[in-house]
Every structure is written in C-alpha cells, then in structure tokens.
Tab-separated table of C-alpha atoms in Angstrom:
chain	number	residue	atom	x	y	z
A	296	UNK	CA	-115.047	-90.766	-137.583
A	297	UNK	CA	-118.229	-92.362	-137.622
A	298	UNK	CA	-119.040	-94.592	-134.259
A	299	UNK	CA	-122.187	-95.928	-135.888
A	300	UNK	CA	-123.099	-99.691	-136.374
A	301	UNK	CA	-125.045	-100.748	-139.435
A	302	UNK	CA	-128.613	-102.489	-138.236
A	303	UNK	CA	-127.638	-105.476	-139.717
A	304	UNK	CA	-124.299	-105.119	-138.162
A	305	UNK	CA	-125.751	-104.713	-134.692
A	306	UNK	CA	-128.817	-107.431	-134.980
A	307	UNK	CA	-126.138	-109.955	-136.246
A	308	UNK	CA	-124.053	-109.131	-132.914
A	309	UNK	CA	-126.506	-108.822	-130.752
A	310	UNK	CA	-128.259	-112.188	-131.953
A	311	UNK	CA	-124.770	-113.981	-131.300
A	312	UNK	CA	-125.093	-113.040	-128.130
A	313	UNK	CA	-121.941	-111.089	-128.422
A	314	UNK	CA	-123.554	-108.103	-126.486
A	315	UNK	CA	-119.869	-106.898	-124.874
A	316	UNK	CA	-118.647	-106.457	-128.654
A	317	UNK	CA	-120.968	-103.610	-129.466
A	318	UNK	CA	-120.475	-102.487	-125.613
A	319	UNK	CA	-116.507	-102.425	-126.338
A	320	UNK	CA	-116.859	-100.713	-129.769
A	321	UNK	CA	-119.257	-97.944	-128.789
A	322	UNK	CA	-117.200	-97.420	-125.581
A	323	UNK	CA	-113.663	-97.490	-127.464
A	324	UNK	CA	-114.841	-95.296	-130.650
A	325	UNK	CA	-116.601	-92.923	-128.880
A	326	UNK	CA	-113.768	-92.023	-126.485
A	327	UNK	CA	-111.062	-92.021	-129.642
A	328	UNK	CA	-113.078	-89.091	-131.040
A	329	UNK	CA	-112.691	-85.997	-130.474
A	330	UNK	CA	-112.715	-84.755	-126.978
A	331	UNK	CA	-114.963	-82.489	-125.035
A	332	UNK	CA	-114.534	-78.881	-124.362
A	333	UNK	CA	-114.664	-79.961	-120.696
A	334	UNK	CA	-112.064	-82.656	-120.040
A	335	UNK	CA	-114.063	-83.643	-116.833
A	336	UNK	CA	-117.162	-84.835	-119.327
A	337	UNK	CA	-114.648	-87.001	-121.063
A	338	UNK	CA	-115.195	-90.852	-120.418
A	339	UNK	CA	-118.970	-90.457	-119.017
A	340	UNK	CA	-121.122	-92.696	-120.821
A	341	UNK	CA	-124.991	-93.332	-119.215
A	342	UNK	CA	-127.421	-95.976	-119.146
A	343	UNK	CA	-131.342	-96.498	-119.469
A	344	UNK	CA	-133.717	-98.777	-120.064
A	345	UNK	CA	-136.226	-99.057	-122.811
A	346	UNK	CA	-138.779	-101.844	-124.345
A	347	UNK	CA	-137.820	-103.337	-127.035
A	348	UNK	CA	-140.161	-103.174	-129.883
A	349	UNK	CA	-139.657	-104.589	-133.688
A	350	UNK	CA	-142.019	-106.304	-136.409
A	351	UNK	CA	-138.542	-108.365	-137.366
A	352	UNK	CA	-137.938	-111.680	-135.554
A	353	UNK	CA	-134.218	-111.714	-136.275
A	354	UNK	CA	-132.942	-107.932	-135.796
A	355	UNK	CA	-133.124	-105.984	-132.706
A	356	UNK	CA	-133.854	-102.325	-133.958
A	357	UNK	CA	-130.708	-99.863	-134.113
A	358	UNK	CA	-131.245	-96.366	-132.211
A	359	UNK	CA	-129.414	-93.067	-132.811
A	360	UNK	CA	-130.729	-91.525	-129.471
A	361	UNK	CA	-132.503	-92.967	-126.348
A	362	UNK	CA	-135.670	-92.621	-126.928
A	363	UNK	CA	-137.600	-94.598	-124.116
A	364	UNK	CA	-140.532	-93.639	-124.649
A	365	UNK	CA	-141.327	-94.176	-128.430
A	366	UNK	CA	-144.421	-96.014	-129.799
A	367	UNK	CA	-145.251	-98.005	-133.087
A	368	UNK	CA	-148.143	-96.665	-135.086
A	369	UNK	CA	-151.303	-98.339	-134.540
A	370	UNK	CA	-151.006	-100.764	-137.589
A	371	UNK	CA	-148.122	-102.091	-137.285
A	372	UNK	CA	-148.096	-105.519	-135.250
A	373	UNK	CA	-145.293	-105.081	-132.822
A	374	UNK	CA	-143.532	-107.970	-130.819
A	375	UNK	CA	-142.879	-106.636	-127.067
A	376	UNK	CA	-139.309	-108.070	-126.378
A	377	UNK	CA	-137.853	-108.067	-122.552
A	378	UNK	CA	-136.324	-104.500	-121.473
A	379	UNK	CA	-133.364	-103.184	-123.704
A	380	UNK	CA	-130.632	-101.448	-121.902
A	381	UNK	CA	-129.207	-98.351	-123.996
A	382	UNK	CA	-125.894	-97.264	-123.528
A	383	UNK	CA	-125.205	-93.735	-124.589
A	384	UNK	CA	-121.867	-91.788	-124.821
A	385	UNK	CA	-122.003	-88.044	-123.017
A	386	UNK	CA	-119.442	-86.789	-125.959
A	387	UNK	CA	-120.768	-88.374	-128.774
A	388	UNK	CA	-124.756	-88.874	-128.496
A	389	UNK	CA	-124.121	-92.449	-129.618
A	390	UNK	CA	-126.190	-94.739	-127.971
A	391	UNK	CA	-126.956	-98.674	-129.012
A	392	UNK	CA	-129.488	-101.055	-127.371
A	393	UNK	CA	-128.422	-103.601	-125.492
A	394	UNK	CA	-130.124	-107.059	-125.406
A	395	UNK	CA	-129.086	-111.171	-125.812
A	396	UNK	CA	-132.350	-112.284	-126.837
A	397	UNK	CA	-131.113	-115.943	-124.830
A	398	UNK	CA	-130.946	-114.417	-121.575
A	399	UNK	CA	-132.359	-110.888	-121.400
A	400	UNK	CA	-130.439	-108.682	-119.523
A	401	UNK	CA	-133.469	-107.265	-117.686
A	402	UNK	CA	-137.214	-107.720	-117.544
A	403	UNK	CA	-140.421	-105.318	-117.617
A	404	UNK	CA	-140.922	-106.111	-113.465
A	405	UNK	CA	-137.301	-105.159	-112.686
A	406	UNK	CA	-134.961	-101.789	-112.146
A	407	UNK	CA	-131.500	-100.852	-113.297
A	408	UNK	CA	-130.345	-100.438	-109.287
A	409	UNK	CA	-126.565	-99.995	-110.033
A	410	UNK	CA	-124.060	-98.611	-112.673
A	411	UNK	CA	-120.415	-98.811	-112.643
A	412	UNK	CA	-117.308	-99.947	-114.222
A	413	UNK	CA	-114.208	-101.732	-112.493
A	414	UNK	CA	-110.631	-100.967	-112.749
A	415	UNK	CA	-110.359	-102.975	-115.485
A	416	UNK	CA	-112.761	-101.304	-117.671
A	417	UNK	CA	-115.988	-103.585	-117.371
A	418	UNK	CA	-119.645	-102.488	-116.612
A	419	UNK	CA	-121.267	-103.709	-114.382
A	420	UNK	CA	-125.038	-103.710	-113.500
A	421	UNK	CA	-127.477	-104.405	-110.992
A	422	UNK	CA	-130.879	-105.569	-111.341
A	423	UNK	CA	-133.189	-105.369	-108.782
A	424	UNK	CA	-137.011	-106.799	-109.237
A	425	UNK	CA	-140.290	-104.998	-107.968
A	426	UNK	CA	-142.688	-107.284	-106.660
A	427	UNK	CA	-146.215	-106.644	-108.081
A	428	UNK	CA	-147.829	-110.084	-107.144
A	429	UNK	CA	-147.735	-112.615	-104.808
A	430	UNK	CA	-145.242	-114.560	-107.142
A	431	UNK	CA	-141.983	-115.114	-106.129
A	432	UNK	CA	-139.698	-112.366	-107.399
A	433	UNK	CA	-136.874	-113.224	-109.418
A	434	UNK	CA	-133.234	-112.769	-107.284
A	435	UNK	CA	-131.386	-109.583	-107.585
A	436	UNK	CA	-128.022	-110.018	-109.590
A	437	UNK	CA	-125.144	-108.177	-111.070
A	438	UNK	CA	-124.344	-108.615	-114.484
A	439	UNK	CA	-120.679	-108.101	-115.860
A	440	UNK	CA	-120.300	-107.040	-119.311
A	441	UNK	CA	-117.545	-108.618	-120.333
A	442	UNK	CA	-116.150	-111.309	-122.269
A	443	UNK	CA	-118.220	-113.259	-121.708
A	444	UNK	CA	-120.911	-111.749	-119.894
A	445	UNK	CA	-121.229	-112.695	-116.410
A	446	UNK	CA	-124.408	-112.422	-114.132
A	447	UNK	CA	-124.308	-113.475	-110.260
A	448	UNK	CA	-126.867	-114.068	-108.114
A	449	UNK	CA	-126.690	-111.439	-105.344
A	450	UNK	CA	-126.808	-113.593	-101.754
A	451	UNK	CA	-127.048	-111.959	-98.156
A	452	UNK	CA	-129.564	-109.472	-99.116
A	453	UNK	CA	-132.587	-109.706	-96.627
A	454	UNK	CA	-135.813	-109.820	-98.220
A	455	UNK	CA	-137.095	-106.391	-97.479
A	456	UNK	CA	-133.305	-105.188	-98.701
A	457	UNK	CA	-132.500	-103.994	-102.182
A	458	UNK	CA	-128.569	-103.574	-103.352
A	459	UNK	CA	-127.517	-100.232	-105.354
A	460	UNK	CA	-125.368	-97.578	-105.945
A	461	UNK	CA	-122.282	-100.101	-107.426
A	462	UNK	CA	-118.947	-98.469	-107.155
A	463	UNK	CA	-116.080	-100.101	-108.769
A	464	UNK	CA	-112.982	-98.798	-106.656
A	465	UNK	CA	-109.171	-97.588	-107.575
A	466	UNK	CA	-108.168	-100.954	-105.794
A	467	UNK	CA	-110.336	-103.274	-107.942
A	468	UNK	CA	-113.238	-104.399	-105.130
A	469	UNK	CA	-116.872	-103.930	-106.023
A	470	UNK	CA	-118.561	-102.094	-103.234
A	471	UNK	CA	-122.333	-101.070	-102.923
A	472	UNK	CA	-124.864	-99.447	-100.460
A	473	UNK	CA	-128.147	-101.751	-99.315
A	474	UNK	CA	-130.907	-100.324	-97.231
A	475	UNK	CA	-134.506	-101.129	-97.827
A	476	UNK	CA	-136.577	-101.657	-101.117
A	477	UNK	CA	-138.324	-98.279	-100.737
A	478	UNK	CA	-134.919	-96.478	-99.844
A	479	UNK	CA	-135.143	-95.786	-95.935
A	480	UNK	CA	-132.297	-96.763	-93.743
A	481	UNK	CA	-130.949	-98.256	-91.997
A	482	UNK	CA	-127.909	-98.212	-95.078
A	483	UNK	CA	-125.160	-100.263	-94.851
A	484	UNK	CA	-121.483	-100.051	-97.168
A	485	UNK	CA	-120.921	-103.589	-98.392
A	486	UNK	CA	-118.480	-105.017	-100.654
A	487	UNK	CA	-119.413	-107.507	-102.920
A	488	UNK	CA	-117.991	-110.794	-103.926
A	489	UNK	CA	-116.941	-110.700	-107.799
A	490	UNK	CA	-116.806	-114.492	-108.168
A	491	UNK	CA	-119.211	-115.406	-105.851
A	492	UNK	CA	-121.832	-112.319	-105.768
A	493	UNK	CA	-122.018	-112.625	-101.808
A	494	UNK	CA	-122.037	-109.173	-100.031
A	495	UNK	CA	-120.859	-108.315	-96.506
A	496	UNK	CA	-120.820	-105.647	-94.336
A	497	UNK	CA	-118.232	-102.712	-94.040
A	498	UNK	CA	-119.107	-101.421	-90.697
A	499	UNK	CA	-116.635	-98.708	-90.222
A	500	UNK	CA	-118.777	-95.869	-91.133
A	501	UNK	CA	-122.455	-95.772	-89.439
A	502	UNK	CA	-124.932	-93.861	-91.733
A	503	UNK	CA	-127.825	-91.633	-89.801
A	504	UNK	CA	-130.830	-93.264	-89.388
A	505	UNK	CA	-133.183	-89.694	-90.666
A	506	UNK	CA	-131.624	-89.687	-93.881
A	507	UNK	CA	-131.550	-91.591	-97.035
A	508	UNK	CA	-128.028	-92.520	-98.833
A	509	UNK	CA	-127.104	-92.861	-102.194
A	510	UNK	CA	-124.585	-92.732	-104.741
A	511	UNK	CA	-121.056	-93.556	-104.079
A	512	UNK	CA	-118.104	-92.210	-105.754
A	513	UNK	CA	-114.206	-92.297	-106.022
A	514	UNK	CA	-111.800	-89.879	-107.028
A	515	UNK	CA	-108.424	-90.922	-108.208
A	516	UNK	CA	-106.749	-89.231	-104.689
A	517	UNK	CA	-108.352	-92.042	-103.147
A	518	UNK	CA	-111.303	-90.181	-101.417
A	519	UNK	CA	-114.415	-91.710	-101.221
A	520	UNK	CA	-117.937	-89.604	-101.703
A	521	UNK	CA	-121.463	-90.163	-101.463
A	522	UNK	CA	-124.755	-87.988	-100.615
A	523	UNK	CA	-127.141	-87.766	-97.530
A	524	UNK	CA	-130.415	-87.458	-98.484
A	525	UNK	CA	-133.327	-85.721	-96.254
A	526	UNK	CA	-136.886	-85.802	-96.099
A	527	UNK	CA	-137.891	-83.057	-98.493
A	528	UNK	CA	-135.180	-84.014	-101.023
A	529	UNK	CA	-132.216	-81.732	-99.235
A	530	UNK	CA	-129.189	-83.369	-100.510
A	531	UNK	CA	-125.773	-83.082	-98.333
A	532	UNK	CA	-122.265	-83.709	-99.478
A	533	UNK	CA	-120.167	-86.237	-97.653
A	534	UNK	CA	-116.743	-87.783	-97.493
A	535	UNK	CA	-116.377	-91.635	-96.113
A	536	UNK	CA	-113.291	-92.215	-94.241
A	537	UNK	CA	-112.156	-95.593	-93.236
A	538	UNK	CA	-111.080	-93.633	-89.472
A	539	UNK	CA	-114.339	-92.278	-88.776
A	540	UNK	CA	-117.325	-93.828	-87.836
A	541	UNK	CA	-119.429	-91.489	-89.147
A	542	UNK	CA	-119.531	-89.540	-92.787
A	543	UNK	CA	-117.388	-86.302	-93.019
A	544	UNK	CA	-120.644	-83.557	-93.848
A	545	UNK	CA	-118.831	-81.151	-96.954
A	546	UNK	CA	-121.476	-79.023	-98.346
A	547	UNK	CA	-125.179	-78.782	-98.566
A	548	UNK	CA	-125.897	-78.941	-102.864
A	549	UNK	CA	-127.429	-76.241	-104.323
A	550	UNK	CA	-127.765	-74.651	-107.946
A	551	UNK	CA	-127.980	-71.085	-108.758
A	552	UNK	CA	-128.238	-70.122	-104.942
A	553	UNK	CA	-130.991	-72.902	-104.876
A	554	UNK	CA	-131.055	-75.536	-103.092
A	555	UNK	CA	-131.107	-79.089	-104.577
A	556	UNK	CA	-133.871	-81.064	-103.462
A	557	UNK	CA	-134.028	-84.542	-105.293
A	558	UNK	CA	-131.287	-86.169	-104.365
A	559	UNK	CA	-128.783	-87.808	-107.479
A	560	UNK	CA	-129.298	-90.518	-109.588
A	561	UNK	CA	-125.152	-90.489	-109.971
A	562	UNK	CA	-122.349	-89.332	-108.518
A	563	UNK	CA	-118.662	-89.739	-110.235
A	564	UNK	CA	-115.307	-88.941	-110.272
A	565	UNK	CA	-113.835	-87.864	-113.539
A	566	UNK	CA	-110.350	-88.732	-114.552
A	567	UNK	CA	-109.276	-85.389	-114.070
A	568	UNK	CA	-110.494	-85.589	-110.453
A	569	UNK	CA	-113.812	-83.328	-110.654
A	570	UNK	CA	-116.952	-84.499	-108.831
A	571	UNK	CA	-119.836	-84.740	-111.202
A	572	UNK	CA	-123.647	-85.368	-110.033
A	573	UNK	CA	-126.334	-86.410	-112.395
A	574	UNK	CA	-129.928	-85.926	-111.842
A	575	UNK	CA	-132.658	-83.288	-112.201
A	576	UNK	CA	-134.620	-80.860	-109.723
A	577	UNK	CA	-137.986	-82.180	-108.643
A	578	UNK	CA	-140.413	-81.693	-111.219
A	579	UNK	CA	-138.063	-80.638	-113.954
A	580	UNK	CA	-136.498	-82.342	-116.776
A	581	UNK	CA	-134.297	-83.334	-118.245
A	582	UNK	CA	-131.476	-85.155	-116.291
A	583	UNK	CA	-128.137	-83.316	-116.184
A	584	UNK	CA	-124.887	-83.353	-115.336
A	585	UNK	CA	-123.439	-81.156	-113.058
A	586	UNK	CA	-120.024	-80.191	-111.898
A	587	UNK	CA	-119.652	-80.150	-107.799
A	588	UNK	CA	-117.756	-77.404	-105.676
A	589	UNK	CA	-116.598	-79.889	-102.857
A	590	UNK	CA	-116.241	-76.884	-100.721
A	591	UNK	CA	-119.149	-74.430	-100.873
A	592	UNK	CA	-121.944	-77.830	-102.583
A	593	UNK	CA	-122.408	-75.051	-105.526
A	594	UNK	CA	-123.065	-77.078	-108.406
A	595	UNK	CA	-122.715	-75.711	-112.058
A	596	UNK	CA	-125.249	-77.588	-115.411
A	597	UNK	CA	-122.487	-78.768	-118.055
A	598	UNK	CA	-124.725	-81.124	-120.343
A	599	UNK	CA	-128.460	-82.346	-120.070
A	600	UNK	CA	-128.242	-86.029	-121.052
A	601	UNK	CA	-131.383	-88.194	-121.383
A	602	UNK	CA	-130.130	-91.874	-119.560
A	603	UNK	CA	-130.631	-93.340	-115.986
A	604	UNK	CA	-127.062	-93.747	-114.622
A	605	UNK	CA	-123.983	-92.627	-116.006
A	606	UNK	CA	-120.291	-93.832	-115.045
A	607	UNK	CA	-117.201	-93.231	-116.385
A	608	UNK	CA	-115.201	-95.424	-118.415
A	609	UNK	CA	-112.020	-96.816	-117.573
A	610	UNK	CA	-109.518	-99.237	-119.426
C-alpha cells in the first residue's frame, strides 16, 4: 500500500490550508501498513524542522525523507519560505512537509520546544522563539493540529522562562515542564490550559535545583516518567508520583555498559507499555531510538531515525 501523496496532491492541500488532512492521512496510512517487527516501535512518528525552499510560487515541494539540510544548486533562484515542519513515520520512512503558507507554523528565529499528541489523537506543538535582537520576540504558543488547526498564545510564562517537553496524558490534560530559556532550573510541572493556553503550577513534586529536567512520559499503567539531567550530560531515570514531593530516582541510563551522557530529546510510552528514549550520544549521530530497562537504565538501539521529537500516535 502506497502512503505517498502526489506533489500536486500535497501543494493543493497544503495551499488550502488544510495542513491536518495530509497530517491525518500520513498518520492513518502509515499505521494501517504493515507492522513492525517490534510492536513497541509501532505508532512512533517524529518531527523536524526544515526551510522550505522551491522556484514554484504555488506548490510546496513533496519530500520522501527528511532531509534538513539540502541545498538548491547555485543557478537556480530559490524563494526561502518560513520553516517547514516534517512529519515522518518510524515504520514507514514516510515523511511530508508541513506548512499553511497563511500562517506559518514556525519561523527561522524560533524552536520546535514540544511534541505530543492528546488522548484524542491530535498533535500538538510548541514553539518557542530565540531572541537574537533587541526586537520584541514573538510569544511562545502551542499549535493543535487538528480540524481546524488551533494555535494559543502561551500566558504565565516569565520572560526568562521557556515551556517544553508537552505531554498529552491518559486523562486528556496537557501538561509540560518550564524552567529557563537556556535549560537550568529551577523546573516546574505545569498543566496547560487547552482553550485558553494559560499554564499553572503543579507543585507536588519539587525538582533538584543541580540538575536539568526534561522529557516527560506516560505509560498506559498510569505511571508518569521523566529524566534528570547532570552537568556533564549524566542522565537519571525517574518516576513522578503525585504522593511524593520529590522524583522516585530508577536507574542511571547507559548503553553497552556506557554511560549516557546527553540527555534525551524524547521520552515515550509505547502502547504496549515499553519506555522508549530518543536521542544520540554526544558527538555522535544519528538520533535513535532506544528501548529502556526501567530497572537496571540499560538501554538497547532499535532504529536510528533522522527527526527532532518523536511521539506516539493515538486515536
């Protein structure tokens, strides 16, 4: 079964503005095909970003891998459009950029901060700007891509405060982690407000102030994960329970006896309940995903795969 959209199929789409139609047919496809060897790689689909580049006003070019770093040969006269989010399936290698040329889902001065999906089966992004001049920077926001697609204004951030790590719960809350823009604590657990995009506080668990935090995950027993990072890139295990003030420490991650030392880009929860981190080693690439030993942190390389964030898709 072929998954693949025609470029004019895909530039008349995306044009329309009907971005969540070639989310909802990649998404839907790719899963209806044939499975993986692994069950727990089933579902995962990962994002990145990527600029998008094409010498045709009224098509936005069609991509069979995510390639984010390609460049147009010297006489060609490109038109740089705003950043292109490409969504890719872990399964399948399909992967489709992502833009409404009306209101561009991101810009060249801004980061994809946050990756998940709700209970009900929509993605959801965050986009967080990097100030590089004295200008004002544009608000951070989360985007829904649904029907239609939905973008908030994120409000009770402090300026020096950047929202990431999205987690879209069992129970159907958005939650997140905020510390500051460069990633040093103090980190806080928020939820977030899907109608109104207002966050505030969950201050039941109190995260150490030595250690970085990202990455929060649920598995479908309920249990709630994330990762404690330290200063040279030691990354620790932990469980977040509602009845204790402080994270449960699991494991210390390590690979092959080695021990991990870049912290995650992603941590998720298959359907069939295994704990999966993405990311790479410092100074190695590419990005992988990785099974997780809750017990013992030992942490086994199932598929590289070239994206940003991954989650896993529900609904």
């Amino acid at each position: 079964m072929n998954s693949k959209l025609s470029r004019r199929q895909f530039g008349q789409l995306a044009i329309a503005g009907t971005v969540v139609s070639v989310l909802s047919y990649l998404t839907h496809k790719a899963l209806a095909q044939t499975p993986s060897l692994n069950p727990s790689l089933n579902n995962i689909i990962g994002i990145g970003s990527s600029s998008i580049i094409t010498t045709d006003k009224t098509v936005i070019p069609e991509v069979n891998t995510t390639e984010l770093d390609s460049t147009a040969p010297n006489n060609v006269s490109t038109d740089i459009k705003p950043v292109g989010l490409v969504l890719q399936s872990l399964t399948t290698g399909n992967s489709q950029v992502l833009a409404d040329k009306s209101t561009p889902l991101a810009e060249p001065n801004e980061i994809l901060s946050g990756f998940t999906s709700l209970s009900d089966g929509t993605l959801v992004i965050a986009i967080t700007p990097v100030t590089t001049s004295r200008k004002q920077a544009t608000p951070t926001r989360i985007t829904f891509l649904g029907t239609p697609i939905r973008t908030l204004t994120v409000s009770g951030l402090k300026q020096n405060q950047q929202l990431g790590s999205l987690l879209g719960t069992n129970d159907g809350r958005l939650i997140g982690l905020v510390g500051k823009k460069n990633g040093t604590p103090p980190i806080l657990l928020v939820d977030i407000n899907l109608q109104t995009g207002e966050i505030s506080s969950i201050n039941k668990i109190k995260f150490p102030n030595d250690e970085r935090v990202s990455n929060l995950a649920e598995c479908p027993d309920g249990k709630l994960y994330t990762s404690l990072v330290g200063f040279n890139g030691d990354t620790t295990l932990v469980q977040l329970d509602s009845n204790q003030k402080k994270p449960i420490r699991l494991a210390q991650l390590k690979v092959d006896g080695k021990e991990w030392n870049n912290g995650l880009q992603s941590l998720v929860c298959s359907a069939t309940g295994q704990l999966l981190a993405f990311g790479a080693m410092r100074y190695e690439t590419p990005n992988a995903v990785y099974s997780v030993d809750k017990n013992s942190g030992n942490m086994t390389r199932l598929q590289d795969f070239e994206v940003t964030q991954i989650t896993v898709a529900r609904g």
